[in-house]
mmCIF file of C-alpha atoms in Angstrom:
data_model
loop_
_atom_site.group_PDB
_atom_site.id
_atom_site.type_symbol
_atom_site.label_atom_id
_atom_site.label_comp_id
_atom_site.label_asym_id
_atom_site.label_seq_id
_atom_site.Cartn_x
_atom_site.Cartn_y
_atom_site.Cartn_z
ATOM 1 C CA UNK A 1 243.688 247.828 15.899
ATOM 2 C CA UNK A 2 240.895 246.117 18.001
ATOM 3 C CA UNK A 3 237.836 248.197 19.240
ATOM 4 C CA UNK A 4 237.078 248.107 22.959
ATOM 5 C CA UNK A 5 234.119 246.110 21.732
ATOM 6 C CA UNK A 6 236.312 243.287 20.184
ATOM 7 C CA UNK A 7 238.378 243.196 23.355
ATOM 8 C CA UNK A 8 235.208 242.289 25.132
ATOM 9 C CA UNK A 9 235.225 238.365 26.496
ATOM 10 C CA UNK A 10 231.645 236.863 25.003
ATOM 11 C CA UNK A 11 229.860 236.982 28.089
ATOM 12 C CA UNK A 12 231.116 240.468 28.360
ATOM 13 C CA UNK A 13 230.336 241.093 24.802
ATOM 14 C CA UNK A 14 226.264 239.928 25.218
ATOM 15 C CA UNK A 15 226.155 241.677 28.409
ATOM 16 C CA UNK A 16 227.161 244.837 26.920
ATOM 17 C CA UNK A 17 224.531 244.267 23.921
ATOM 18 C CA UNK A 18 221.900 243.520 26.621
ATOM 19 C CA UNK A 19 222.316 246.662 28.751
ATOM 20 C CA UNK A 20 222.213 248.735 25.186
ATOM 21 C CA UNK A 21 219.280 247.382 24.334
ATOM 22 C CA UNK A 22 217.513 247.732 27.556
ATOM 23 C CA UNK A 23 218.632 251.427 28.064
ATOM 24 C CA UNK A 24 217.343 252.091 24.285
ATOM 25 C CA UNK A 25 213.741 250.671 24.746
ATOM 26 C CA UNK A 26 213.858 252.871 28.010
ATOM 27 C CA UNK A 27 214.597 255.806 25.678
ATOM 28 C CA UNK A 28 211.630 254.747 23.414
ATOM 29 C CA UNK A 29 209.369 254.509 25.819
ATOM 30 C CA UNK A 30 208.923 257.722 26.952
ATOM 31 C CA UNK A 31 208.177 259.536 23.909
ATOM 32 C CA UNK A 32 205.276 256.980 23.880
ATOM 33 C CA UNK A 33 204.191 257.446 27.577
ATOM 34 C CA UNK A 34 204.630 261.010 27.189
ATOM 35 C CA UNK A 35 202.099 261.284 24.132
ATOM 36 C CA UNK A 36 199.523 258.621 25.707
ATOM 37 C CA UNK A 37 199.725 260.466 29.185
ATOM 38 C CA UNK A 38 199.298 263.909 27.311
ATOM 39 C CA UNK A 39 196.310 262.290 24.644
ATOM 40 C CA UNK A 40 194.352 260.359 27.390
ATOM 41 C CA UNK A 41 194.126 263.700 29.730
ATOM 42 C CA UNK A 42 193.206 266.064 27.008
ATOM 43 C CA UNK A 43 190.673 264.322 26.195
ATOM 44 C CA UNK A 44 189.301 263.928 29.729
ATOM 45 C CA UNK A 45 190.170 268.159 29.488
ATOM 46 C CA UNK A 46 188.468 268.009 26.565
ATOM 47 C CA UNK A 47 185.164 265.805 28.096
ATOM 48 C CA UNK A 48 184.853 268.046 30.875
ATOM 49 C CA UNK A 49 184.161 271.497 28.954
ATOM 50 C CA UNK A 50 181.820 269.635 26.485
ATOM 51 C CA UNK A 51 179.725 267.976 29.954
ATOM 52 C CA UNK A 52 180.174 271.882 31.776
ATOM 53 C CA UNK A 53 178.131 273.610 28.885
ATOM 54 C CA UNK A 54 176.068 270.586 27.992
ATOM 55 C CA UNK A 55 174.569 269.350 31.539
ATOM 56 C CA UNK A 56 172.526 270.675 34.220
ATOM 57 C CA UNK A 57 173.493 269.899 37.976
ATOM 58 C CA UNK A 58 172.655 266.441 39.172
ATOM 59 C CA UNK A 59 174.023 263.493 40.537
ATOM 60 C CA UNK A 60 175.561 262.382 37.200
ATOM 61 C CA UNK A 61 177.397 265.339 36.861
ATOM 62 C CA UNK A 62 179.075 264.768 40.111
ATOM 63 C CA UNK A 63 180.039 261.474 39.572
ATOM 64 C CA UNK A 64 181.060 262.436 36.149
ATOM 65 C CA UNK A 65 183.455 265.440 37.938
ATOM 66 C CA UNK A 66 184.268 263.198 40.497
ATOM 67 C CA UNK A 67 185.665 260.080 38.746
ATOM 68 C CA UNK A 68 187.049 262.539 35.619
ATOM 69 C CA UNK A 69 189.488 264.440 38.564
ATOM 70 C CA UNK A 70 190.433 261.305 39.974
ATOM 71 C CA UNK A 71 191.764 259.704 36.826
ATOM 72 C CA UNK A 72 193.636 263.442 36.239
ATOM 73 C CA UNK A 73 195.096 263.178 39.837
ATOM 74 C CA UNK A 74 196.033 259.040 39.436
ATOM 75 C CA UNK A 75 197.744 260.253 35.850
ATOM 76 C CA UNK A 76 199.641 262.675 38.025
ATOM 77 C CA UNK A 77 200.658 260.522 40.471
ATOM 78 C CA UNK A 78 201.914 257.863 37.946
ATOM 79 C CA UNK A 79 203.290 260.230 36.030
ATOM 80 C CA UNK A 80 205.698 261.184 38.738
ATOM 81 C CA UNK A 81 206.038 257.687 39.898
ATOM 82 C CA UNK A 82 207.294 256.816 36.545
ATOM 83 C CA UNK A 83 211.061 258.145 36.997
ATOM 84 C CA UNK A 84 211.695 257.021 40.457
ATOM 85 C CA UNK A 85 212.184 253.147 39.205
ATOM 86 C CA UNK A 86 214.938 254.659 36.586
ATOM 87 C CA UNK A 87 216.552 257.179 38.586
ATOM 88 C CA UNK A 88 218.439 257.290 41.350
ATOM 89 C CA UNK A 89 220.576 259.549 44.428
ATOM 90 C CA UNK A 90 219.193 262.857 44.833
ATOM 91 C CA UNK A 91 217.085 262.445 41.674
ATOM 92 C CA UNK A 92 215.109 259.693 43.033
ATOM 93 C CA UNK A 93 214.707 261.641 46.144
ATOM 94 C CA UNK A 94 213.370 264.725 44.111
ATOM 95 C CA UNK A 95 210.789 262.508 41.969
ATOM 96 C CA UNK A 96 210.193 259.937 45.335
ATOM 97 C CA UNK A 97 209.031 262.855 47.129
ATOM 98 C CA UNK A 98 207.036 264.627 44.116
ATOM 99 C CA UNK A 99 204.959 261.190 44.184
ATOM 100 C CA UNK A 100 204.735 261.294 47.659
ATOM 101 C CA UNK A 101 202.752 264.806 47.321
ATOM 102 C CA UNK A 102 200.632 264.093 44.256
ATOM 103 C CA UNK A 103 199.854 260.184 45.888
ATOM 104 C CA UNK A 104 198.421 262.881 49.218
ATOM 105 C CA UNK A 105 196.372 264.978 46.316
ATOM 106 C CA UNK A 106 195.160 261.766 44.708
ATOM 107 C CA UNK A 107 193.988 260.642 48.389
ATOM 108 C CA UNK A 108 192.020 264.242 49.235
ATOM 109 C CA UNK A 109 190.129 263.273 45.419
ATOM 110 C CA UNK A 110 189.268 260.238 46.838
ATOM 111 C CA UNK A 111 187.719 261.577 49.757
ATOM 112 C CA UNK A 112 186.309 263.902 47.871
ATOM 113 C CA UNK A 113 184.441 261.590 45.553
ATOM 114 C CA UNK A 114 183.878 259.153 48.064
ATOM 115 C CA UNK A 115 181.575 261.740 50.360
ATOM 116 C CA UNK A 116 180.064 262.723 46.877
ATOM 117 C CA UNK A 117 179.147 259.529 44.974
ATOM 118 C CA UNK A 118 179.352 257.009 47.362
ATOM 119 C CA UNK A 119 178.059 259.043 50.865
ATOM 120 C CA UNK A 120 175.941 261.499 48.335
ATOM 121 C CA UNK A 121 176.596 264.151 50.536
ATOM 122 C CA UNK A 122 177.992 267.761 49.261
ATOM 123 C CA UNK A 123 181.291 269.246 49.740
ATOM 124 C CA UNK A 124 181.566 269.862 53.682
ATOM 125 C CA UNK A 125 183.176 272.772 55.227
ATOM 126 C CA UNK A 126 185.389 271.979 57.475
ATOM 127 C CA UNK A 127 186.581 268.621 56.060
ATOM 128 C CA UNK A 128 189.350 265.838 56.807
ATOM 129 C CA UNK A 129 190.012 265.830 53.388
ATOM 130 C CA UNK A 130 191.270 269.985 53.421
ATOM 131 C CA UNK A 131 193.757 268.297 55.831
ATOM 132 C CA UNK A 132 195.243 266.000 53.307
ATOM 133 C CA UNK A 133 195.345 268.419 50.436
ATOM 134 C CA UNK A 134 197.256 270.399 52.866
ATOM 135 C CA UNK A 135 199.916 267.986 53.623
ATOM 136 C CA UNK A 136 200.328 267.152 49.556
ATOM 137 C CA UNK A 137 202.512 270.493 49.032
ATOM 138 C CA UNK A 138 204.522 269.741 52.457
ATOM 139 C CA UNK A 139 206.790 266.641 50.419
ATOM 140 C CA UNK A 140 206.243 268.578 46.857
ATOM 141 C CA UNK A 141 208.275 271.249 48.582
ATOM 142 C CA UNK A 142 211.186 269.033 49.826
ATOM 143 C CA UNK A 143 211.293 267.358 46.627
ATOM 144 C CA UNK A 144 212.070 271.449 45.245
ATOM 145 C CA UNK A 145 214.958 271.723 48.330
ATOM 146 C CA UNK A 146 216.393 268.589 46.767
ATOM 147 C CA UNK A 147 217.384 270.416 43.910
ATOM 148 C CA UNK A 148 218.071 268.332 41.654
ATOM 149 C CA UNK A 149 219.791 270.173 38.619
ATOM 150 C CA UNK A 150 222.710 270.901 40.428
ATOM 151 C CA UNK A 151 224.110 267.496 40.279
ATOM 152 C CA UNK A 152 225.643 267.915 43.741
ATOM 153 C CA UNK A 153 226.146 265.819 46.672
ATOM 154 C CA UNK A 154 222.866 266.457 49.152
ATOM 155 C CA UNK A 155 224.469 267.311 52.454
ATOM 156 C CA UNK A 156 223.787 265.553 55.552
ATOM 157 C CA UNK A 157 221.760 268.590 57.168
ATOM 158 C CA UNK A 158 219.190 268.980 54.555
ATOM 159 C CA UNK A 159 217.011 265.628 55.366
ATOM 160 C CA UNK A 160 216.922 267.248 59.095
ATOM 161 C CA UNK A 161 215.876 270.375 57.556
ATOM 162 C CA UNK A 162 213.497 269.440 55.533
ATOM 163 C CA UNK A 163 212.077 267.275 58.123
ATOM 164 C CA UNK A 164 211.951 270.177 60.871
ATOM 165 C CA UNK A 165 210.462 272.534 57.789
ATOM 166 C CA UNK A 166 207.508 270.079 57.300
ATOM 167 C CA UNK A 167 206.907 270.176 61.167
ATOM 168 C CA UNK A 168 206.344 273.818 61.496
ATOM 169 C CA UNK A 169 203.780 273.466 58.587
ATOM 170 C CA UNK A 170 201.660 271.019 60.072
ATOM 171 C CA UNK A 171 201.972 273.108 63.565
ATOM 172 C CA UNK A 172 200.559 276.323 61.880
ATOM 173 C CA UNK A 173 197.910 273.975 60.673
ATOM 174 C CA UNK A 174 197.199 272.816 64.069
ATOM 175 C CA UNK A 175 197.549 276.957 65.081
ATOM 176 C CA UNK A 176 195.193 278.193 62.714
ATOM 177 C CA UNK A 177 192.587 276.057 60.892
ATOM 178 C CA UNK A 178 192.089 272.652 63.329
ATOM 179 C CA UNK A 179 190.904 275.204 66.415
ATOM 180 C CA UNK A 180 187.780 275.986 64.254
ATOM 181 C CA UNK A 181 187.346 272.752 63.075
ATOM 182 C CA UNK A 182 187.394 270.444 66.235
ATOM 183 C CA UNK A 183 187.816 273.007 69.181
ATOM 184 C CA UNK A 184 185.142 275.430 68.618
ATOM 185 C CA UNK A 185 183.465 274.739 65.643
ATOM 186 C CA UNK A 186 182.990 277.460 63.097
ATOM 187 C CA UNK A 187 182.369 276.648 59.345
ATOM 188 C CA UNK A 188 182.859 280.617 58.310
ATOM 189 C CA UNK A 189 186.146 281.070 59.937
ATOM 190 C CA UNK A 190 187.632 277.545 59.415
ATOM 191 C CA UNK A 191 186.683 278.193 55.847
ATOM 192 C CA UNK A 192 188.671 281.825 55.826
ATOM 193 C CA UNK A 193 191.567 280.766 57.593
ATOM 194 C CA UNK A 194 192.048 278.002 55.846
ATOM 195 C CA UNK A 195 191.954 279.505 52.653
ATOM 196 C CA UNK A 196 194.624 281.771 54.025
ATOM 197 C CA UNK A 197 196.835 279.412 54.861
ATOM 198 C CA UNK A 198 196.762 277.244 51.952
ATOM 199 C CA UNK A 199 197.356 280.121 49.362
ATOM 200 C CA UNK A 200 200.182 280.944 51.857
ATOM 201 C CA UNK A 201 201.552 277.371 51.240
ATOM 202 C CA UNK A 202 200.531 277.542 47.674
ATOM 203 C CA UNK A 203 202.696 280.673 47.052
ATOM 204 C CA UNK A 204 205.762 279.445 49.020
ATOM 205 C CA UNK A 205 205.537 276.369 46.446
ATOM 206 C CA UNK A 206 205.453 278.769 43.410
ATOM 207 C CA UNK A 207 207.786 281.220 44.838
ATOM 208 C CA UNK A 208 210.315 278.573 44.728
ATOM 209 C CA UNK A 209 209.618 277.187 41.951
ATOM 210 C CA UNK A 210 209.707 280.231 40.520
ATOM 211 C CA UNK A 211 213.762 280.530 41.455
ATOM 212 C CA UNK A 212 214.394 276.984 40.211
ATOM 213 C CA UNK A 213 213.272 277.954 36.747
ATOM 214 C CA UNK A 214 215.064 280.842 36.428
ATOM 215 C CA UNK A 215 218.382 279.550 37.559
ATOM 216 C CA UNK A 216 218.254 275.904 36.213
ATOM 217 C CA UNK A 217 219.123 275.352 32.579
ATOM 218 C CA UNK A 218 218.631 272.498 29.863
ATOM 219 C CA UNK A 219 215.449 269.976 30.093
ATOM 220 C CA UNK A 220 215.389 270.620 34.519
ATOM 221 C CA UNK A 221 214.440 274.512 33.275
ATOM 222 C CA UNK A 222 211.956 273.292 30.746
ATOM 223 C CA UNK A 223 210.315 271.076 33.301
ATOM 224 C CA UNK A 224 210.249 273.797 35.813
ATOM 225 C CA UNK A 225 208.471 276.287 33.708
ATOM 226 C CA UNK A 226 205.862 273.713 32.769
ATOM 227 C CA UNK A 227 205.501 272.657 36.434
ATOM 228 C CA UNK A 228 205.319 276.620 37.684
ATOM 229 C CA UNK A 229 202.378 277.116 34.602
ATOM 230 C CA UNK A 230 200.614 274.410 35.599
ATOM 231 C CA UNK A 231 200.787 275.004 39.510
ATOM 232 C CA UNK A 232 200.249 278.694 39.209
ATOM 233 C CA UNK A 233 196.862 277.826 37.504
ATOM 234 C CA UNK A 234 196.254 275.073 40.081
ATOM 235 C CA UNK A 235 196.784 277.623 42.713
ATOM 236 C CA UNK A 236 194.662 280.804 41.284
ATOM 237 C CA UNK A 237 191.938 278.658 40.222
ATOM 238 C CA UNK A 238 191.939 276.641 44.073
ATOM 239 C CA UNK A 239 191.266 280.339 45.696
ATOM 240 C CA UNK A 240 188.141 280.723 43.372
ATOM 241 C CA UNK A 241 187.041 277.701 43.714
ATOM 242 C CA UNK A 242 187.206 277.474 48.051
ATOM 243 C CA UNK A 243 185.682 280.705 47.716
ATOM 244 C CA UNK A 244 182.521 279.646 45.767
ATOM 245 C CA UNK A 245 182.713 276.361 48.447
ATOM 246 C CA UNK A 246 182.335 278.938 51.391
ATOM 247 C CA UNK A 247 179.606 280.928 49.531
ATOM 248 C CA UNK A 248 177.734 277.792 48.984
ATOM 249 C CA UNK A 249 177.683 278.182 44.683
ATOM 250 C CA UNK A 250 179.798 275.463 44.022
ATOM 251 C CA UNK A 251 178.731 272.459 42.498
ATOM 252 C CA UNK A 252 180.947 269.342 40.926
ATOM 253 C CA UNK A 253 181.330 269.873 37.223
ATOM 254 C CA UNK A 254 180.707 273.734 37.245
ATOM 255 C CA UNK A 255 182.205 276.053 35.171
ATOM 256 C CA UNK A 256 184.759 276.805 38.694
ATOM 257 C CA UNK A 257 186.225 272.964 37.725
ATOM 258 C CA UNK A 258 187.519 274.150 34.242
ATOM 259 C CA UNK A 259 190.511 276.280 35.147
ATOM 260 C CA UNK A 260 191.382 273.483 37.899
ATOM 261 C CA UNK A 261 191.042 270.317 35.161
ATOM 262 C CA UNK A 262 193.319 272.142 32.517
ATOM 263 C CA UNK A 263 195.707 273.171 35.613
ATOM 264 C CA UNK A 264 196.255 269.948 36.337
ATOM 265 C CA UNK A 265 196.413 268.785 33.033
ATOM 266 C CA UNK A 266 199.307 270.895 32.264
ATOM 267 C CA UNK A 267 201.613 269.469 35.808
ATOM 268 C CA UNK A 268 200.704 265.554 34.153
ATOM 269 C CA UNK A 269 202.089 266.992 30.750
ATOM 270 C CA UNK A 270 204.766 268.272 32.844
ATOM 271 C CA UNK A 271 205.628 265.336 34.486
ATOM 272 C CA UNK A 272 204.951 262.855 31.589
ATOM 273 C CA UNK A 273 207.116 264.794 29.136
ATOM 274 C CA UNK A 274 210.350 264.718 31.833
ATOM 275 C CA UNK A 275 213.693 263.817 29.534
ATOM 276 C CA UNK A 276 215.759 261.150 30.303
ATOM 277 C CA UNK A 277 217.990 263.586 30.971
ATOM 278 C CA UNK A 278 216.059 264.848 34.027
ATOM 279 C CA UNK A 279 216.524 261.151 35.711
ATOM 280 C CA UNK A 280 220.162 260.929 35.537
ATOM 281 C CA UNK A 281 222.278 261.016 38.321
ATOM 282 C CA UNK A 282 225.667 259.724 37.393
ATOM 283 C CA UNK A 283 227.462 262.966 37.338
ATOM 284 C CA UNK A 284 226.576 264.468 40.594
ATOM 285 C CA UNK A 285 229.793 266.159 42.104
ATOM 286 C CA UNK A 286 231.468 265.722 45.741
ATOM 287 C CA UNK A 287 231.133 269.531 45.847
ATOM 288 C CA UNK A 288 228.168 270.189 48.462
ATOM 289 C CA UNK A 289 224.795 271.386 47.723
ATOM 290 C CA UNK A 290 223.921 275.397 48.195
ATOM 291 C CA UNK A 291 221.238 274.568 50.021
ATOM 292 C CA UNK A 292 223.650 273.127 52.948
ATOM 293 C CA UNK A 293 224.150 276.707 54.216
ATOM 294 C CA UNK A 294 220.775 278.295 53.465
ATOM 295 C CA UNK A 295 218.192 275.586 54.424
ATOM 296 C CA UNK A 296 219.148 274.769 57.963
ATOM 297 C CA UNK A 297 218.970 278.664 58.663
ATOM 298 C CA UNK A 298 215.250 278.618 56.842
ATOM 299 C CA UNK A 299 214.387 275.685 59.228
ATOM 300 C CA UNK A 300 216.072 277.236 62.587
ATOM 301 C CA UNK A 301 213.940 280.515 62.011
ATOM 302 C CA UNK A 302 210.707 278.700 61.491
ATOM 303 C CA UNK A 303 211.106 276.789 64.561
ATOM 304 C CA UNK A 304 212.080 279.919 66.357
ATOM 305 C CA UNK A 305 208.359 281.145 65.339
ATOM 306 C CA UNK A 306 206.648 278.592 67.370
ATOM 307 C CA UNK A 307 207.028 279.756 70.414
ATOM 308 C CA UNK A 308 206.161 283.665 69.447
ATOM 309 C CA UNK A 309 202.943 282.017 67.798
ATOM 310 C CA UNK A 310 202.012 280.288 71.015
ATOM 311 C CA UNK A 311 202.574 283.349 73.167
ATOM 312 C CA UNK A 312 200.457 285.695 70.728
ATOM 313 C CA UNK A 313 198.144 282.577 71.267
ATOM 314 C CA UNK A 314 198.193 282.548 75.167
ATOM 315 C CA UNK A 315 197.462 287.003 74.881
ATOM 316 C CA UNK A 316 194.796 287.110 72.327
ATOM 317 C CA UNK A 317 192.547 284.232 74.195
#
C-alpha cells in the first residue's frame, strides 16, 4: 500500500516538505523568542532595583527610568505584535487589538520621556499623555470581548458593540477629567478624578479578565492568569504611583517605579511565552459566539447612561 505521501505528484511532494519545514522553524522559534524576550527584560528588572538603591535623584536617573520603561513597553508591544503575522480570524483580531493597546501605552512612555529627557521638565499634572494611557485599555478590552478560546464564529453585532463600548469610555473621559483640564483648570481635581476613573477602567479590565481565566482552559487559561498577575500589579502599583504624582514625591527611578517595572515585566513574559496553540484558528465553529447576546445589551445600557450623565451635568452646574 502507498502512503498519502507517495501518492503526492513531485511538485506536490516538495510543496508539502516546504510548508513542514516552515511551520517547524515557526515552532522553534518561539521557545527562543520567548526566553530572549523573558532574559533581556529581567535584566532591565533586574538594572532598575540595582540603579533604585544605588543612585540619588538627578537627571541621569531619569533618563535612565525613562529609556529603561520604554524598552519594557516596546518589548510589550512586540511581544503582542508577534502573533498577529501567524494567526488569523478572531485570533488575529484578539492579538491585533492587544497591540493596538500596548502600541497606545508605548506612545504615553514616549511622551513621558520626551517631556523628561528631551523638554527636562517634570511629570505635569494634567497631561496629554494621561489621555493616551487612557485610551490603551479601551482596544485591550475589545481584544478580551473577542474571546478568543472559544473557537467560535464572532457575530456580526460584536464589532458594533465594541465600537459603541469604546465611545462611552472616551465620553466619560470628556465628562469627568478633560473639564478640569482645559475648561477650568484645576491640577488637584483633574488629578483625583482622573485617578478615579482610570482605576475604574483598570478594574473593568481585570474584572474580565478575571472571568476569562477562570472559564478558559489549556494554554488560553495559562496566558490569562499570567496576563491578570501581571495587570493586577500594573494596576495597584499605577494608583500608588498617581498618588505620589499628585503629592508631588515622585521622582523617575524611585522606589514607586519598582512594582510598575516587574508588573510589566510579567504581561511581556505573558505575551512572549503565548503557545502556538494560542494563535490557531482553524477550528473555530459556525456555532455563534456567547458574547452575541450579552455584549450588545452591555453596549445599549452604557449608551443609555449618557444622557442621565448629561442631565446630572446640566443640575449640579
Amino acid at each position: 500500500m502507498t502512503t498519502e505521501f507517495e501518492s503526492l505528484t513531485p511538485k506536490g511532494r516538495t510543496l508539502f516538505v516546504t510548508g513542514w519545514r516552515s511551520a517547524k522553524n515557526r515552532m522553534s522559534r518561539t521557545p527562543q523568542f520567548s526566553r530572549a524576550v523573558v532574559a533581556v527584560a529581567c535584566g532591565i528588572g533586574a538594572s532598575y532595583t540595582v540603579v533604585t538603591f544605588v543612585a540619588k535623584p538627578s537627571f541621569a536617573l531619569s533618563v535612565f527610568g525613562d529609556v529603561a520603561q520604554l524598552i519594557l513597553a516596546a518589548m510589550v508591544t512586540a511581544a503582542f505584535a508577534v502573533p498577529v503575522f501567524s494567526s488569523r480570524g478572531r485570533v488575529r483580531s484578539f492579538w491585533a487589538l492587544m497591540t493596538a493597546g500596548t502600541a497606545c501605552w508605548c506612545t504615553s512612555q514616549s511622551l513621558w520621556t520626551y517631556s523628561e529627557i528631551i523638554l527636562r521638565k517634570d511629570a505635569l499634572n494634567p497631561s496629554v499623555q494621561d489621555m493616551v494611557l487612557f485610551l490603551h485599555l479601551i482596544p485591550m478590552m475589545a481584544a478580551l470581548a473577542c474571546m478568543p478560546h472559544l473557537r467560535r464564529k464572532m457575530a456580526p453585532m460584536i464589532p458594533y458593540s465594541l465600537g459603541m463600548l469604546a465611545v462611552w469610555w472616551m465620553y466619560l473621559y470628556s465628562y469627568a477629567v478633560i473639564p478640569w483640564q482645559y475648561v477650568v483648570p484645576d491640577a488637584i481635581r483633574y488629578g483625583t478624578d482622573f485617578n478615579v476613573l482610570y482605576s475604574v477602567e483598570d478594574f473593568s479590565f481585570i474584572a474580565i479578565l478575571a472571568g476569562l481565566a477562570w472559564h478558559a482552559d489549556g494554554a488560553w487559561r495559562t496566558f490569562y492568569r499570567r496576563l491578570l498577575l501581571g495587570s493586577l500589579g500594573y494596576t495597584i502599583s499605577s494608583l500608588v504611583l498617581n498618588q505620589a504624582i499628585n503629592d508631588r514625591r515622585y521622582y523617575t527611578g524611585s522606589f514607586f517605579d519598582l512594582p510598575l517595572v516587574f508588573s510589566i515585566i510579567c504581561i511581556c513574559w505573558a505575551a512572549a511565552s503565548a503557545s502556538p496553540e494560542l494563535r490557531d484558528d482553524s477550528h473555530t465553529q459556525t456555532e455563534e459566539s456567547l458574547g452575541a447576546g450579552w455584549l450588545p445589551r452591555i453596549a445599549f445600557a452604557a449608551l443609555l447612561s449618557v444622557p442621565v450623565l448629561a442631565a446630572w451635568a446640566l443640575r449640579v452646574s
